[in-house]
Coordinates of C-alpha atoms and ligand atoms in Angstrom, one line a residue:
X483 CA 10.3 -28.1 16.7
X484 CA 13.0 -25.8 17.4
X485 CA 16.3 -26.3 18.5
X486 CA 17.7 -23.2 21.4
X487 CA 19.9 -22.1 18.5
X488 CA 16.6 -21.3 16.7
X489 CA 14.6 -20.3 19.7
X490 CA 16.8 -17.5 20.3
X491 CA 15.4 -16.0 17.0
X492 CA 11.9 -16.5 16.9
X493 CA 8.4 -15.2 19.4
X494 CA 7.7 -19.0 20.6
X495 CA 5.6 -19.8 23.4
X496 CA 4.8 -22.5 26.1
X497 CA 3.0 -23.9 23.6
X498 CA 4.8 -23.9 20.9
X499 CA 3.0 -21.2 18.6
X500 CA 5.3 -18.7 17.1
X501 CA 4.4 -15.6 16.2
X502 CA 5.2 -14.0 13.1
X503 CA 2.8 -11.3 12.2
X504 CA 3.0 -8.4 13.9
X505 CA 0.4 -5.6 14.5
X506 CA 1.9 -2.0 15.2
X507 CA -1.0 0.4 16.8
X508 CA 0.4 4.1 15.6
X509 CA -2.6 5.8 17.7
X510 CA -5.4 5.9 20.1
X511 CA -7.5 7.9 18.1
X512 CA -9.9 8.4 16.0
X513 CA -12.1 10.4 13.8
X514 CA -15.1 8.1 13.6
X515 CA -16.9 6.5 16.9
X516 CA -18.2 3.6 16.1
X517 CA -20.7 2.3 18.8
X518 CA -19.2 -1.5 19.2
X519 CA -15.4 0.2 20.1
X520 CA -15.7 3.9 21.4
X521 CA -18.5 5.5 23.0
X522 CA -19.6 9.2 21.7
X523 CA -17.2 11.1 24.4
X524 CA -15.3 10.8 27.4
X525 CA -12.5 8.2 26.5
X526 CA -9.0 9.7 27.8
X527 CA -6.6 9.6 25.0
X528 CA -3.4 8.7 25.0
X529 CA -0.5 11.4 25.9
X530 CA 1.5 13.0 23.5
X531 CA 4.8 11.8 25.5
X532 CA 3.4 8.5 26.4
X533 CA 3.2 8.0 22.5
X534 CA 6.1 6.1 20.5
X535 CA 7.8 8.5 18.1
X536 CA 8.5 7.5 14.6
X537 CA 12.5 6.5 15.1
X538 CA 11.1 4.2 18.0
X539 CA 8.1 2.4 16.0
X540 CA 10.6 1.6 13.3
X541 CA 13.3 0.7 16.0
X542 CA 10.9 -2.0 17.1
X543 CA 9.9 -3.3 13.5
X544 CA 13.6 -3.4 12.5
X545 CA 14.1 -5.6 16.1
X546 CA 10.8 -7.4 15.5
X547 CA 11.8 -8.6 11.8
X548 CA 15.6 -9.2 12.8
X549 CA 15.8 -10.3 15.9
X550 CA 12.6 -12.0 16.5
X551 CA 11.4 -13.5 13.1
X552 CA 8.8 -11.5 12.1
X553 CA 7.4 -11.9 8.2
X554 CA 4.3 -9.5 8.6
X555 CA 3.6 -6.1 10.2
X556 CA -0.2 -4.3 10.4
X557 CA -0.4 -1.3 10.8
X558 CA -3.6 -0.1 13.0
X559 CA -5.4 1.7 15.5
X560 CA -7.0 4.0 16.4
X561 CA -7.4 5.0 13.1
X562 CA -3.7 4.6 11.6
X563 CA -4.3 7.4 8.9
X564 CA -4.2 9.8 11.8
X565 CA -0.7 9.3 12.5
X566 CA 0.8 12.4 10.3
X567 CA 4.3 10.1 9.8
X568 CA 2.5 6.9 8.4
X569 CA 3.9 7.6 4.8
X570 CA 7.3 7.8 6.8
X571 CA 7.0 4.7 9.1
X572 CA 6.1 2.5 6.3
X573 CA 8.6 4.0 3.6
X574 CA 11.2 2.6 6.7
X575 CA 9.5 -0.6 7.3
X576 CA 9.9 -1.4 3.3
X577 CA 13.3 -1.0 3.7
X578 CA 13.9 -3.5 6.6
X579 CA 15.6 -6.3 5.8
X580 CA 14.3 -9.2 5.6
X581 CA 11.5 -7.3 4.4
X582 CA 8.2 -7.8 6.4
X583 CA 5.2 -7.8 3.9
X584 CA 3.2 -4.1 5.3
X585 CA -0.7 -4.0 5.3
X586 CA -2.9 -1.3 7.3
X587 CA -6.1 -1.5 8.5
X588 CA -8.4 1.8 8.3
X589 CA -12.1 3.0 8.5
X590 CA -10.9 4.5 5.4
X591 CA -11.5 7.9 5.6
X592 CA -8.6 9.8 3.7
X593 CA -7.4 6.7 2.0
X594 CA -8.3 8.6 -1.1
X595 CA -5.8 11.2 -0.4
X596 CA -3.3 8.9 0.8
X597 CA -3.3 5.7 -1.1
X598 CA -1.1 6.2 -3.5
X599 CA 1.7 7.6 -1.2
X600 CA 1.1 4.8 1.0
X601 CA 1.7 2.4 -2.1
X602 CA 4.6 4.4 -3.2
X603 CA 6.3 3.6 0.2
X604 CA 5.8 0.0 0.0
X605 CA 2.7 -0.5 2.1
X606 CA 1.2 -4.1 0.2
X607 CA -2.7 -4.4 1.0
X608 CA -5.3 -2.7 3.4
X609 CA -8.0 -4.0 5.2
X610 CA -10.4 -1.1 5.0
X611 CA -13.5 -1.7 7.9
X612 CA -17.3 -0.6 5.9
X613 CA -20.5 -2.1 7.8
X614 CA -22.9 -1.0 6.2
X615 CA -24.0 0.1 2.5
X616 CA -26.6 2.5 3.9
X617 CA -25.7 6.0 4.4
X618 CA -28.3 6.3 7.6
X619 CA -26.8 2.9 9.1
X620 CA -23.3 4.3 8.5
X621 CA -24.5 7.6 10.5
X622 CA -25.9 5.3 13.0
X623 CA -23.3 3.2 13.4
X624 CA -20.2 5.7 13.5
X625 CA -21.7 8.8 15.0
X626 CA -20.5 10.1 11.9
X627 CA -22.0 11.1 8.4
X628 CA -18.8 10.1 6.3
X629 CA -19.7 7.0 4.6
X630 CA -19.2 8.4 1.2
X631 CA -15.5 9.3 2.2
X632 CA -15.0 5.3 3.2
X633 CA -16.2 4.0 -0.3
X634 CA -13.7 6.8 -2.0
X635 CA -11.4 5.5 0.1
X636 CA -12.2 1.8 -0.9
X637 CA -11.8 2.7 -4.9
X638 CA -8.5 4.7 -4.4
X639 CA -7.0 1.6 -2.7
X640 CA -8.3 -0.4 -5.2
X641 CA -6.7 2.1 -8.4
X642 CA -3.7 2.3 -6.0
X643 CA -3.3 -1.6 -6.2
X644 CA -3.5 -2.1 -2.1
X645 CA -4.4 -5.4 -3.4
X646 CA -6.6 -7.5 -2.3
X647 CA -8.6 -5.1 -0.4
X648 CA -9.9 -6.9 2.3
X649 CA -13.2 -5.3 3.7
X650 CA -13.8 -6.0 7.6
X651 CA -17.5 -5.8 8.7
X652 CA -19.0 -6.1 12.6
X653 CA -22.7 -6.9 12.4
X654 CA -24.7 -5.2 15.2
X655 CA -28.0 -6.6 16.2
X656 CA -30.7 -4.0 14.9
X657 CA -28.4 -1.9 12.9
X658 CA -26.7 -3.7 9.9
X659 CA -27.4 -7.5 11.2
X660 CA -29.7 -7.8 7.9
X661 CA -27.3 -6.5 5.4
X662 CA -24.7 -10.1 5.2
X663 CA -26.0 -10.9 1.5
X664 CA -25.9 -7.4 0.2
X665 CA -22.7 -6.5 2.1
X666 CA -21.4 -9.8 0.1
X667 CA -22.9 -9.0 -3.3
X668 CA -21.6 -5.6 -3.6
X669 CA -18.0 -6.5 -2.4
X670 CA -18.3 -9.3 -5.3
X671 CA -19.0 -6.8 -7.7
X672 CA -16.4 -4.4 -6.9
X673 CA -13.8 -6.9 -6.1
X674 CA -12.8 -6.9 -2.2
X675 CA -12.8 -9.8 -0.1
X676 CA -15.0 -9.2 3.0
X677 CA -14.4 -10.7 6.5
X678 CA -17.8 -11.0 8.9
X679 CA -15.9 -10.1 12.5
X680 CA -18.0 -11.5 15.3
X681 CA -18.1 -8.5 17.8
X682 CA -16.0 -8.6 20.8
X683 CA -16.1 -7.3 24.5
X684 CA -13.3 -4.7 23.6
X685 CA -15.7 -1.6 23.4
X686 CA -14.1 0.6 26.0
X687 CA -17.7 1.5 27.2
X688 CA -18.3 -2.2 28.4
X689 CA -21.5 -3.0 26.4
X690 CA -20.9 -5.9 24.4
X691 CA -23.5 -8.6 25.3
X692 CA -23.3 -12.2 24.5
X693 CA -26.9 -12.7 24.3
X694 CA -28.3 -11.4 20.7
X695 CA -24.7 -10.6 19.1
X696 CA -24.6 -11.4 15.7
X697 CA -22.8 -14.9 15.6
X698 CA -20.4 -16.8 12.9
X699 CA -23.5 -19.0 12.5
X700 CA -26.4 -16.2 11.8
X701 CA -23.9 -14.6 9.3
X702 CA -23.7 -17.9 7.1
X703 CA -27.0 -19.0 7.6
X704 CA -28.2 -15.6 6.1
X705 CA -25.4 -16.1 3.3
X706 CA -26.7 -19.2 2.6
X707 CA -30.1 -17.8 1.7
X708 CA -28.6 -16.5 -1.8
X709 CA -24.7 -17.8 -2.5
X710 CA -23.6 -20.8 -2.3
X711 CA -20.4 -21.2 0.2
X712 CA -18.3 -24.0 -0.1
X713 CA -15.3 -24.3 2.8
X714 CA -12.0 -23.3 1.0
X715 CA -9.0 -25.5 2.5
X716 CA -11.2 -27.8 5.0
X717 CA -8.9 -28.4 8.3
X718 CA -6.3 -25.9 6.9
X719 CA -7.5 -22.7 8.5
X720 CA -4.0 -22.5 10.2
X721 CA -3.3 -19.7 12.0
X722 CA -5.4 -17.4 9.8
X723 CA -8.2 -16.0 12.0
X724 CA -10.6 -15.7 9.4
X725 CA -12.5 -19.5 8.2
X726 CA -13.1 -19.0 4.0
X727 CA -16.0 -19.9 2.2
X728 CA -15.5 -19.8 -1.5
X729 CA -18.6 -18.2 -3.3
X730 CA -20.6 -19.6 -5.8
X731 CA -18.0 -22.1 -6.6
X732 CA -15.1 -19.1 -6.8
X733 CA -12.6 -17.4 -7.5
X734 CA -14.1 -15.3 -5.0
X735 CA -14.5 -15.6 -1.4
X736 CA -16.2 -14.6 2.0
X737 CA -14.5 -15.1 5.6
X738 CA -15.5 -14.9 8.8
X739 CA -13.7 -14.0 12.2
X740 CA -15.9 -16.2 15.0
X741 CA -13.2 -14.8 17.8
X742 CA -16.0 -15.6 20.4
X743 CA -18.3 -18.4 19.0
X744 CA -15.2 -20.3 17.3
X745 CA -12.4 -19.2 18.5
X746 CA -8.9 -19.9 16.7
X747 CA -6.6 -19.3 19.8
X748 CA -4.5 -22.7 19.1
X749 CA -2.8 -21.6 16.0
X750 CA -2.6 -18.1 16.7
X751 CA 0.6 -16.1 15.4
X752 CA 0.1 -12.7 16.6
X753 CA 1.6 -10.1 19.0
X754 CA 0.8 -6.5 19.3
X755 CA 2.6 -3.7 20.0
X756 CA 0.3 -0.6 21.5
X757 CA 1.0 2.9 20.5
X758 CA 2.6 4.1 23.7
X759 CA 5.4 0.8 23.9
X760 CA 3.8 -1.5 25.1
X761 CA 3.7 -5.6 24.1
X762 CA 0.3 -7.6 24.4
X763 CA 0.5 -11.5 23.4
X764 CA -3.2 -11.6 23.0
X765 CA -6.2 -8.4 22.5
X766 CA -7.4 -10.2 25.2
X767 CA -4.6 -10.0 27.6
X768 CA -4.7 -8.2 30.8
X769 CA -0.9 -7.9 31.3
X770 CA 1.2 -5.7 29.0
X771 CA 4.8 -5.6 28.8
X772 CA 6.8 -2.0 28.8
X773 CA 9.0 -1.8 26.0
X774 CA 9.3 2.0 25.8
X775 CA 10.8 2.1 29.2
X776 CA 13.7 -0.3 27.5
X777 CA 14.0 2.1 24.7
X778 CA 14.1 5.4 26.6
X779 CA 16.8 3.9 29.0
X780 CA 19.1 3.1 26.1
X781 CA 18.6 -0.5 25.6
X782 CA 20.7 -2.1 23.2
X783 CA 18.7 -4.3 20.7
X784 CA 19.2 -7.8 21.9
X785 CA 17.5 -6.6 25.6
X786 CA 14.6 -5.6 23.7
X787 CA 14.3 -8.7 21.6
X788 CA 15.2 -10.6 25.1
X789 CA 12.5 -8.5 26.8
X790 CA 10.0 -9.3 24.0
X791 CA 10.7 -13.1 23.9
X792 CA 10.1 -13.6 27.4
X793 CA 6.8 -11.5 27.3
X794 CA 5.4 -13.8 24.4
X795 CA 6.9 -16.6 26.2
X796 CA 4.1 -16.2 28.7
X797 CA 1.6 -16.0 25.9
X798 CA -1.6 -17.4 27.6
X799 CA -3.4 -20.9 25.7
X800 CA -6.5 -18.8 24.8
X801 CA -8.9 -15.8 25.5
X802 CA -10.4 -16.8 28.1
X803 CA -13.7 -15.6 27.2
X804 CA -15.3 -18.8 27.7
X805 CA -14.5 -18.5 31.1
X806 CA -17.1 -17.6 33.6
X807 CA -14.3 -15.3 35.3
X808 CA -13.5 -14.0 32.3
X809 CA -12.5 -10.0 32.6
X810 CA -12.7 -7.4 29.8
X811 CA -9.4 -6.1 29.3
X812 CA -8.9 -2.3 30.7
X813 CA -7.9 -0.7 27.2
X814 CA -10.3 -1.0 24.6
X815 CA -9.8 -2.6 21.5
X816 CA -9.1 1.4 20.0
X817 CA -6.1 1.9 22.2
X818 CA -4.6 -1.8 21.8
X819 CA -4.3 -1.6 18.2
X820 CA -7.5 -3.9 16.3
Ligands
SAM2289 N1 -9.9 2.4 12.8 C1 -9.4 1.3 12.0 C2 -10.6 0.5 11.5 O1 -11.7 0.7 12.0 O2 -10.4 -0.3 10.6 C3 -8.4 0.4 12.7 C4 -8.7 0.0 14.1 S1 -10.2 -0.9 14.4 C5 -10.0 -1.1 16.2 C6 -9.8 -2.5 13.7 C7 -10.9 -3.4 13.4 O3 -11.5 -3.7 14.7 C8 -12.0 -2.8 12.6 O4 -12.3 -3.6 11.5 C9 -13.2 -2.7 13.6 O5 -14.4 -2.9 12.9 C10 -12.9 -3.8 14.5 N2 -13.5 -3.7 15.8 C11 -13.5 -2.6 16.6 N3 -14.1 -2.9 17.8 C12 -14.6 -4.1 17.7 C13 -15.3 -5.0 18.6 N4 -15.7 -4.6 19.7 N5 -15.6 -6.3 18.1 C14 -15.1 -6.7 16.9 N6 -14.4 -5.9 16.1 C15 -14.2 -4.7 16.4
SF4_2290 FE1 -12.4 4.2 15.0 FE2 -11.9 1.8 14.0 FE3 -12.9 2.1 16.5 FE4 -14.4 2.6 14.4 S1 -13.5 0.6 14.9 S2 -14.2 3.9 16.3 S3 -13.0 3.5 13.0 S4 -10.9 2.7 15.8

């Protein structure tokens, strides 16, 4: 597919995927603690030192989107709004050339504040996460009583044209698992696309159970009760995680991220960069590469994008999770960057 001319240009692995979207975790933390990713207290936070400064995060991008053929860049967490140079980062990123097309995913608190200077800087969409319509739920759910703040959030994205505003909701079993049709009916009648993610063992208090999760197939079963889904681009899913269901014929539609029932490993395109330097070819991954260590010892450009190639190079063929010796990676899914 790609002659060594090319190769030296591009995130390819062993088996041939290249990946050209890349997601850039600005922080560890977070001012919500929702029970599938964090537990209440107790999870060590990154250091202050450990973290990547501004000048370095955009140092990578501007390799990443160079060097290694990057088209796309996601910002995330932690909660990515936390980061008090986000305006900054992505103001930088915009101005990359080729420029990478910017979106962010947040639990939305402060978007209202910030949406517009985000926009300003050149950030394109956000995928703001919302299980639940129910104030108690929310509570529930996130330890926190700020569910108000996340719908805010959701309409000043929306008047700030962070378009299309993708929402991302995990069903939990007993909490928000009966919600699927409402959660869809109300994201139709505002006008955000929401994405059912299956939940994964990346809780960094080890409590995800595979028996009585919420599955790809509950969540279209119970969509199927009251809209009718049709299957947008049959065998073209791609390397897009999410599979799309138009809605009642469309415009509109639904997806849904099956990472552990139907997993999409084959046609991935992703690699992840972790707040404190490091590279992960998969969320799944139990090997990281340094790239902060490069940096600090005055790297020049080309032995980071070398560095980076050969870590995606050893890009894994899937997640493993299927596998009965499958082990939970050692940083949650908060600290790899979701
Ligand atoms: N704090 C931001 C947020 O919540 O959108 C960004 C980081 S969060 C880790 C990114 C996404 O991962 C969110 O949509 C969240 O719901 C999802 N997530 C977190 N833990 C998960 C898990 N164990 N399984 C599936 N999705 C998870
Ligand atoms: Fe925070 Fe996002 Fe994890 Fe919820 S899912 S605790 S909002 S990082």
């Amino acid at each position: 597919m790609f002659g060594t001319r090319e190769r030296a240009h591009v995130l390819i692995d062993t088996y041939g995927r290249v990946a050209t979207d890349l997601r850039v975790s600005l922080t560890d933390r977070c001012n919500l603690r929702c029970t599938y990713c964090m537990p209440e207290e107790g999870l060590q936070w990154l250091a202050k030192p450990d973290l990547l400064t501004d000048d370095e995060i955009v140092r990578l991008i501007d390799v990443a989107v160079t060097s290694l053929g990057i088209k796309e860049v996601r910002f995330t967490g932690g909660e990515p709004l936390l980061r008090p140079g986000l305006v900054g980062i992505v103001e930088r990123a915009a101005a990359l050339q080729p420029r990478p097309r910017l979106s962010l995913t947040t639990n939305g608190i402060g978007l209202k504040r910030t949406a517009a200077a985000l926009k300003a800087a050149g950030l394109d969409r956000v995928n703001v996460s919302l299980d639940t319509l129910r104030p108690d739920v929310f509570k529930a759910l996130t330890r926190r009583d700020r569910h108000q703040d996340v719908l805010d959030g959701l309409d000043a994205a929306r008047a700030a044209d962070l378009t299309p505003v993708k929402v991302n909701t995990v069903l939990m079993p007993g909490l928000n698992e009966d919600e699927a049709p409402d959660l869809l009916a109300w994201a139709l009648e505002h006008g955000y696309e929401l994405r059912f993610i299956e939940q994964m063992p990346l809780d960094a208090q080890h409590g995800w159970k595979r028996e009585g999760m919420v599955t790809a197939g509950d969540i279209l079963a119970a969509l199927n009760t009251r809209f009718e889904l049709t299957p947008e681009g049959a065998g073209e899913r791609g390397s897009a995680p999410a599979e799309r269901w138009l809605v009642n014929g469309g415009p509109q539609r639904v997806g849904v991220i099956a990472s552990v029932t139907r997993p999409f490993c084959a046609a991935c395109d992703r690699t992840r960069l972790t707040a404190d330097g490091q590279i992960r070819t998969c969320l799944f991954a139990r090997e990281e590469t340094d790239l902060r260590g490069a940096l600090r010892s005055g790297a020049p450009d080309e032995e980071i994008a070398r560095i980076w190639r050969l870590a995606m190079w050893g890009k894994k063929a899937g997640s493993g999770l299927d596998d009965p010796s499958f082990l939970q990676p050692e940083r949650p899914m908060s600290a790899i960057g979701g």
